[in-house]
Coordinates of C-alpha atoms and ligand atoms in Angstrom, one line a residue:
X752 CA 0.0 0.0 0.0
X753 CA 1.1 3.6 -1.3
X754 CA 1.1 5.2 2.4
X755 CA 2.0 8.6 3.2
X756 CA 1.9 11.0 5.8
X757 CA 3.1 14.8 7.1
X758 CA 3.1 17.8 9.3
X759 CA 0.3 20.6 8.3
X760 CA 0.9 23.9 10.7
X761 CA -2.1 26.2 10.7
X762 CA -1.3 29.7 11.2
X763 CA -2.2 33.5 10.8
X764 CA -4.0 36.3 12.8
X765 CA -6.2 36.0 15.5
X766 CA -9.8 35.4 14.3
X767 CA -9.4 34.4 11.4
X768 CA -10.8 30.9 11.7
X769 CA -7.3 28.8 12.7
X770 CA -9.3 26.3 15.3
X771 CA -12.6 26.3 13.4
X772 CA -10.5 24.5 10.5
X773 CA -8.7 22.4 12.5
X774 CA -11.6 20.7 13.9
X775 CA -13.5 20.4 10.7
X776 CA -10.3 18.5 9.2
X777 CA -10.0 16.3 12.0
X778 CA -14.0 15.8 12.6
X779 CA -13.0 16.4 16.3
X780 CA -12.9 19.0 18.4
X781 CA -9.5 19.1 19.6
X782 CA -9.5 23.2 19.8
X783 CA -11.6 25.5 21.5
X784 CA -13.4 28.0 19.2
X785 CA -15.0 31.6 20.2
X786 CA -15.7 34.9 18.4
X787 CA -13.0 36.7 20.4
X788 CA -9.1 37.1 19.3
X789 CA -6.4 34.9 20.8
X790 CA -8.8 31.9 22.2
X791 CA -5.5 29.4 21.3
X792 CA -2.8 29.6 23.8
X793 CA -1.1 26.3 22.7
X794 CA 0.3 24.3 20.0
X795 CA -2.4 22.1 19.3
X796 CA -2.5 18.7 17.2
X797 CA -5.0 17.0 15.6
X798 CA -4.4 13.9 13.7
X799 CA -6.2 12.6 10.8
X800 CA -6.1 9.5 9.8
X801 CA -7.7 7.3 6.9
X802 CA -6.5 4.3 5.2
X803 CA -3.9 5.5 2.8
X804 CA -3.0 9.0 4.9
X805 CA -1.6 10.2 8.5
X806 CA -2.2 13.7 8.2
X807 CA -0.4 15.8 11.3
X808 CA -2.3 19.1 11.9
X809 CA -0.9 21.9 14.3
X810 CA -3.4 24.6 15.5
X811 CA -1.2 27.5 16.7
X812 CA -2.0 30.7 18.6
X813 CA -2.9 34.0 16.2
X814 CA -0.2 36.2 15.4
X815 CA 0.1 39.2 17.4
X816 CA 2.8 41.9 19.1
X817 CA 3.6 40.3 22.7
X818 CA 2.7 42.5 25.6
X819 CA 2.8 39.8 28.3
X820 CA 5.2 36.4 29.2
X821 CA 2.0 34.7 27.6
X822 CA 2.2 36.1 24.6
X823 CA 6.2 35.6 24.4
X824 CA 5.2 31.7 25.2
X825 CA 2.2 32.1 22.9
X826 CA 5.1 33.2 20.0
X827 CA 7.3 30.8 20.7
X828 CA 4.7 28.0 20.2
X829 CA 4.0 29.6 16.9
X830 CA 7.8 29.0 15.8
X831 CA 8.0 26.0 17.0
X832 CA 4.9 24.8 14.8
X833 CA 6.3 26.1 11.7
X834 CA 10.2 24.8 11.8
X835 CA 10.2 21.4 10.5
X836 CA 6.9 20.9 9.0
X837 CA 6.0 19.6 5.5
X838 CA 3.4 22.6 4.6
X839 CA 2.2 25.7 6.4
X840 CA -1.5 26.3 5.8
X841 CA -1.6 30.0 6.1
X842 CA -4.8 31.7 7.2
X843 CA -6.7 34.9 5.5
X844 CA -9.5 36.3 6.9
X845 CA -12.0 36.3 3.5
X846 CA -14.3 38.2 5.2
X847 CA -12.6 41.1 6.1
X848 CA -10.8 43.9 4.1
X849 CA -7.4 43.0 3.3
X850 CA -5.0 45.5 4.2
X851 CA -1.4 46.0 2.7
X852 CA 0.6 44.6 5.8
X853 CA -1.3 41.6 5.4
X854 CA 0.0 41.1 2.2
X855 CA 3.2 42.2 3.6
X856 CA 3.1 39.1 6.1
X857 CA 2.2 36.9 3.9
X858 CA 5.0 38.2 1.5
X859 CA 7.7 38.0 4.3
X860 CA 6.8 34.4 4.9
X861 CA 9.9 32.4 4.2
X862 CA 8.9 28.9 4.4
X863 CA 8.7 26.6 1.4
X864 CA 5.0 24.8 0.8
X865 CA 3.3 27.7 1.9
X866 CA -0.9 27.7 1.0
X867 CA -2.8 30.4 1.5
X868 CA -6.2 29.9 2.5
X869 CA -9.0 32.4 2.4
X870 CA -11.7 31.2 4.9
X871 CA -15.0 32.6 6.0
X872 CA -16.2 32.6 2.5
X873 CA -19.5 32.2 3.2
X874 CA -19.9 35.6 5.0
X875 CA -18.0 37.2 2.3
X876 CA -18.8 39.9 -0.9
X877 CA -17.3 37.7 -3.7
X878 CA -17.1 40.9 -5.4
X879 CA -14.7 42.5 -2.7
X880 CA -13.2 39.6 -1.8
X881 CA -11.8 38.1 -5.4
X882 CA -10.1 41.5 -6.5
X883 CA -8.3 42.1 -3.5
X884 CA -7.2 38.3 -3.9
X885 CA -5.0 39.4 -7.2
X886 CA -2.0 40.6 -5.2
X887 CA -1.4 37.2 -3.9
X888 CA -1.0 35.5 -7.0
X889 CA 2.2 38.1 -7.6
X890 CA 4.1 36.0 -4.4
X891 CA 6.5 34.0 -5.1
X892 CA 6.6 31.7 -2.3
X893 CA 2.6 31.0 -2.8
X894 CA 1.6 28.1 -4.9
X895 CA -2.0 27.8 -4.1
X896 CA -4.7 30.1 -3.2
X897 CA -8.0 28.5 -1.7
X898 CA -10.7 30.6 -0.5
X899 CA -12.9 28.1 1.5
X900 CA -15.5 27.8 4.2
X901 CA -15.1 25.7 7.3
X902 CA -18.9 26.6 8.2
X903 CA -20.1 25.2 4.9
X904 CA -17.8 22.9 4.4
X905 CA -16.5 24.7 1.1
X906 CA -14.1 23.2 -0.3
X907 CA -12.6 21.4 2.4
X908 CA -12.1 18.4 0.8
X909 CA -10.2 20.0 -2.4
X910 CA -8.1 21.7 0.7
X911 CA -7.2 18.0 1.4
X912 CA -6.8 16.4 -2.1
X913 CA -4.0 19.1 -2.3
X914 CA -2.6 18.4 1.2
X915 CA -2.0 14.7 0.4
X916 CA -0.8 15.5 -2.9
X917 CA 2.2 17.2 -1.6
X918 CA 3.1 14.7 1.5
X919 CA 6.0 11.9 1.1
X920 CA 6.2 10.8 4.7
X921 CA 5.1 7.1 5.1
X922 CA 5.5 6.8 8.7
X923 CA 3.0 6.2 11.0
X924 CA 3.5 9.2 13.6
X925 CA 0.4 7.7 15.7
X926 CA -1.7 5.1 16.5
X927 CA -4.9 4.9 14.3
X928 CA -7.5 6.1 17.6
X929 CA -5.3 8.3 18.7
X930 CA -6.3 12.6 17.5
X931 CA -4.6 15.0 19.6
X932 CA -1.7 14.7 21.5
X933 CA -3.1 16.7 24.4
X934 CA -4.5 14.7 27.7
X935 CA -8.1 14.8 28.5
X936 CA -7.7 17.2 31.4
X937 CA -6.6 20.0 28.7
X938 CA -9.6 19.3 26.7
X939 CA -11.5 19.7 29.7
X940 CA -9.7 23.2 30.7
X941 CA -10.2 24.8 28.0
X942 CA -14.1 23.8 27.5
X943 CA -14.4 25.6 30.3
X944 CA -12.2 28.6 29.0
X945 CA -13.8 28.3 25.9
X946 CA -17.8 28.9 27.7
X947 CA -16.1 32.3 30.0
X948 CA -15.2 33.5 26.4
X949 CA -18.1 33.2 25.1
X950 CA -20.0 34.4 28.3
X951 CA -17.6 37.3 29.8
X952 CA -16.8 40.7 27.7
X953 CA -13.7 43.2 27.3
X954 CA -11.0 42.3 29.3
X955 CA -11.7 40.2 31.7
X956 CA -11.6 36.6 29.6
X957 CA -7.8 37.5 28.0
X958 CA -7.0 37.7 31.8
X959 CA -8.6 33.7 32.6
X960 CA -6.9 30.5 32.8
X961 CA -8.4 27.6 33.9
X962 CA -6.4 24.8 36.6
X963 CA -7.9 21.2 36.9
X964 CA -7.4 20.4 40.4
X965 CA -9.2 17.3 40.8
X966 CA -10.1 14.4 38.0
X967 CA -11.4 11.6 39.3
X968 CA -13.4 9.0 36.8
X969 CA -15.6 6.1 38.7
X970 CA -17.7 3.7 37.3
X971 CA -20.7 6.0 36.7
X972 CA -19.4 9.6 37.4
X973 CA -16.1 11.6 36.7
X974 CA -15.6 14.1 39.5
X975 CA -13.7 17.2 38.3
X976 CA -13.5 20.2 40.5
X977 CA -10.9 23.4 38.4
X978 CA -10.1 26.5 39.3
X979 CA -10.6 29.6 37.2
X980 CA -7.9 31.9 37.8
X981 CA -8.4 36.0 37.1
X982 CA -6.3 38.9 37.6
X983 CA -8.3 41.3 39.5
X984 CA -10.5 41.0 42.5
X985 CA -13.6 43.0 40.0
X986 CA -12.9 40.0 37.7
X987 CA -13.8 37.5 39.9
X988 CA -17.0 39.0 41.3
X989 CA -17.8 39.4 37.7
X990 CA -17.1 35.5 36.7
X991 CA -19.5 35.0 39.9
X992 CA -22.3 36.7 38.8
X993 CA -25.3 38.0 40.9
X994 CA -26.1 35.6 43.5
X995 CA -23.4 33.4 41.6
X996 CA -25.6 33.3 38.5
X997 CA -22.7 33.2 36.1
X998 CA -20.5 30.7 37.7
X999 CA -23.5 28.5 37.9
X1000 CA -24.2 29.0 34.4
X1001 CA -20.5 28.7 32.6
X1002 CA -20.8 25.3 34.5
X1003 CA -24.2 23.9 33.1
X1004 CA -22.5 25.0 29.8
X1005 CA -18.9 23.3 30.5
X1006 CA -20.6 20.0 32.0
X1007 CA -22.8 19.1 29.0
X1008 CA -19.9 19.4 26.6
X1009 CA -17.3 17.6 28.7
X1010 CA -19.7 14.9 29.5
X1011 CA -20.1 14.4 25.3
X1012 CA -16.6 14.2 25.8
X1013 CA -16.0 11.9 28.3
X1014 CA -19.4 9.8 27.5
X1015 CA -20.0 9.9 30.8
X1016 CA -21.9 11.6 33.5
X1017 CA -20.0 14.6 35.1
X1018 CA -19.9 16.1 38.3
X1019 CA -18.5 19.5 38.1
X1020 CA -16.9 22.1 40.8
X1021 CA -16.1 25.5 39.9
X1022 CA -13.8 27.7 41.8
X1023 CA -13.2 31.2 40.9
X1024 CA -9.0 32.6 42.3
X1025 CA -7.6 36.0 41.9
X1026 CA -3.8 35.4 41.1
X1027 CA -2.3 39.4 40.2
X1028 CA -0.1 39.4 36.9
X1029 CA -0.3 35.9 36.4
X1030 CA -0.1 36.0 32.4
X1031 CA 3.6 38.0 33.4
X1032 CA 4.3 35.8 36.1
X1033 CA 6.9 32.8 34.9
X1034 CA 5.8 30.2 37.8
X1035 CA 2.3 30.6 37.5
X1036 CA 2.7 30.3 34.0
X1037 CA 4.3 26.9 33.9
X1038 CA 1.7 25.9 36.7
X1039 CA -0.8 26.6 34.4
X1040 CA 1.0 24.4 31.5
X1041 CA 2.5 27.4 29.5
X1042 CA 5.8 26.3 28.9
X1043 CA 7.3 24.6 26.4
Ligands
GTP1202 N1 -19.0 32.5 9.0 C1 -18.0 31.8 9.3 N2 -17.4 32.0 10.5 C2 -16.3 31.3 10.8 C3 -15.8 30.3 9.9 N3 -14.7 29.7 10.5 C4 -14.5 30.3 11.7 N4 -15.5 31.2 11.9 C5 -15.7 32.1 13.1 O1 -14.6 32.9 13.4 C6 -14.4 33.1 14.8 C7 -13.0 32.7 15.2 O2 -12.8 31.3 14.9 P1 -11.6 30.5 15.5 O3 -11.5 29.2 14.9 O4 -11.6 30.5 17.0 O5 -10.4 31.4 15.1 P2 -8.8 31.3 15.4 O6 -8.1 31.7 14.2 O7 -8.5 29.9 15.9 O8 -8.6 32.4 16.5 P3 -7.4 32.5 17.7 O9 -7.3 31.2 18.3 O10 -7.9 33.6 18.5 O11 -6.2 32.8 16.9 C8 -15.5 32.2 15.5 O12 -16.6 33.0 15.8 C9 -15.9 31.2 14.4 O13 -17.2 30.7 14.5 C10 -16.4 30.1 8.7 O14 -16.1 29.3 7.8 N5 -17.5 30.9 8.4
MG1203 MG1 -7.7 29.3 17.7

């Protein structure tokens, strides 16, 4: 059998859809997803596998200026995914105007394999979107250009056809069930990141992180109890809610989805912690798992 497989990194802005196409590839959800800039803190894989292909996908942070130790470790997990891999899937926002340094970025990236992809498609004016596509097809170091939608499922399966036509790997990285190489507790921390994202506004949710501090699975019944941490004391009453409304609502939320997770029943304990500077702090930060 003709077997072949390969490292795919999937990077570009914040926003633009990184996660949401991930997850579609795999048919997993590996990567938390929400309408808010810089959701993914870590490198993130997700494997997929069929009979004749091992395909290797890296999720990776957006690309931003670093302000904080996070975003330094949020940078360095970007570099990391993009050294040593067989093609770099690189991420346009089809949706929105495209500006000159956007170009620029995707002009100064000096990888070899390099794809753009225009995603969101299907909230896109095809007639501002295809003109302002022109410029890209001037870059050297682009060979394809495909605009597709993750939503719709838009030519996601072309987006594949061309992945597997430019692998020559045939080793098997991973065994056949396996789709991430992240533990279940992460999956569980950020689903519950992933609902104060959604839920909170402004600053407060770039200043969350969530700790499991108890996982214990029985016959019936997992028991997991986390922490969220925030950075101010106003945070946390806000997390809480009135009366502890939201807290008691970001964990109905979490529960149902880390039960379809688990396939089991899930008995869930949320605790809300106020730890000062923690996204600038270097030991909370590997406490928390953000280190290489
Ligand atoms: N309409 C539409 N929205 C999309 C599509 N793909 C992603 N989105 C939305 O875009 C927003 C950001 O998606 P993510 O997948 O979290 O983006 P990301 O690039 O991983 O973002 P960061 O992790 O912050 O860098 C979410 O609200 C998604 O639902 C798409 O194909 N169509
Ligand atoms: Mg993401």
């Amino acid at each position: 059998m003709n077997f072949k497989s390969g490292f795919v990194s999937i990077i570009g802005k914040p926003n633009v859809g990184k996660s949401t196409l991930l997850n579609t590839l795999i048919k997993e959800k590996v990567s938390i997803i929400s309408p808010k800039p810089q959701t993914t803190r870590n490198k993130i894989i997700g494997i997929l596998n069929d009979e004749e292909y091992q395909i290797i996908f890296i999720d990776t942070p957006g690309i931003h200026a670093s302000k904080t130790k996070l975003d330094e470790f949020m940078q360095t997990s970007i570099n990391s995914a993009i050294s040593d891999v067989d093609i770099v899937l690189f991420l346009i926002d089809g949706s929105k105007k495209i500006y000159e340094k956007d170009v620029e970025m995707v002009r100064k990236f000096d990888k070899e394999n390099v794809m753009l992809i225009i995603t969101k498609t299907d909230i896109a004016k095809e007639e501002l979107l295809f003109p302002q596509l022109e410029v890209f097809n001037s870059l050297e170091n682009i060979k394809d250009i495909i605009p597709i939608s993750a939503h719709k499922g838009k030519n996601i399966n072309l987006l594949l056809k061309k992945i597997k036509s430019k692998l020559n790997d045939n080793i098997k990285y991973y065994e056949d069930d396996i789709y991430t190489d992240k533990p279940v507790s992460f999956l569980v921390s950020e689903t519950i990141r992933e609902k104060l994202l959604w839920r909170l506004r402004e600053e407060v949710p770039h200043g969350i992180a969530v700790e499991i501090i108890e996982f214990r699975e029985k016959a019936e019944i997992c028991v997991i109890s986390a922490d969220i941490i925030c950075e101010k004391k106003s945070h946390k009453q806000i997390i809480i809610g009135k009366n502890g409304s939201m807290l008691k609502e970001i964990g109905t939320l979490s529960r149902v989805d880390i039960e379809e997770l688990l396939k089991k029943k899930v008995l869930l304990q949320l605790f809300v912690k106020v730890r000062e500077e923690w996204r600038d702090n270097k030991t909370h930060l590997k406490n928390l798992g953000y280190d290489e």
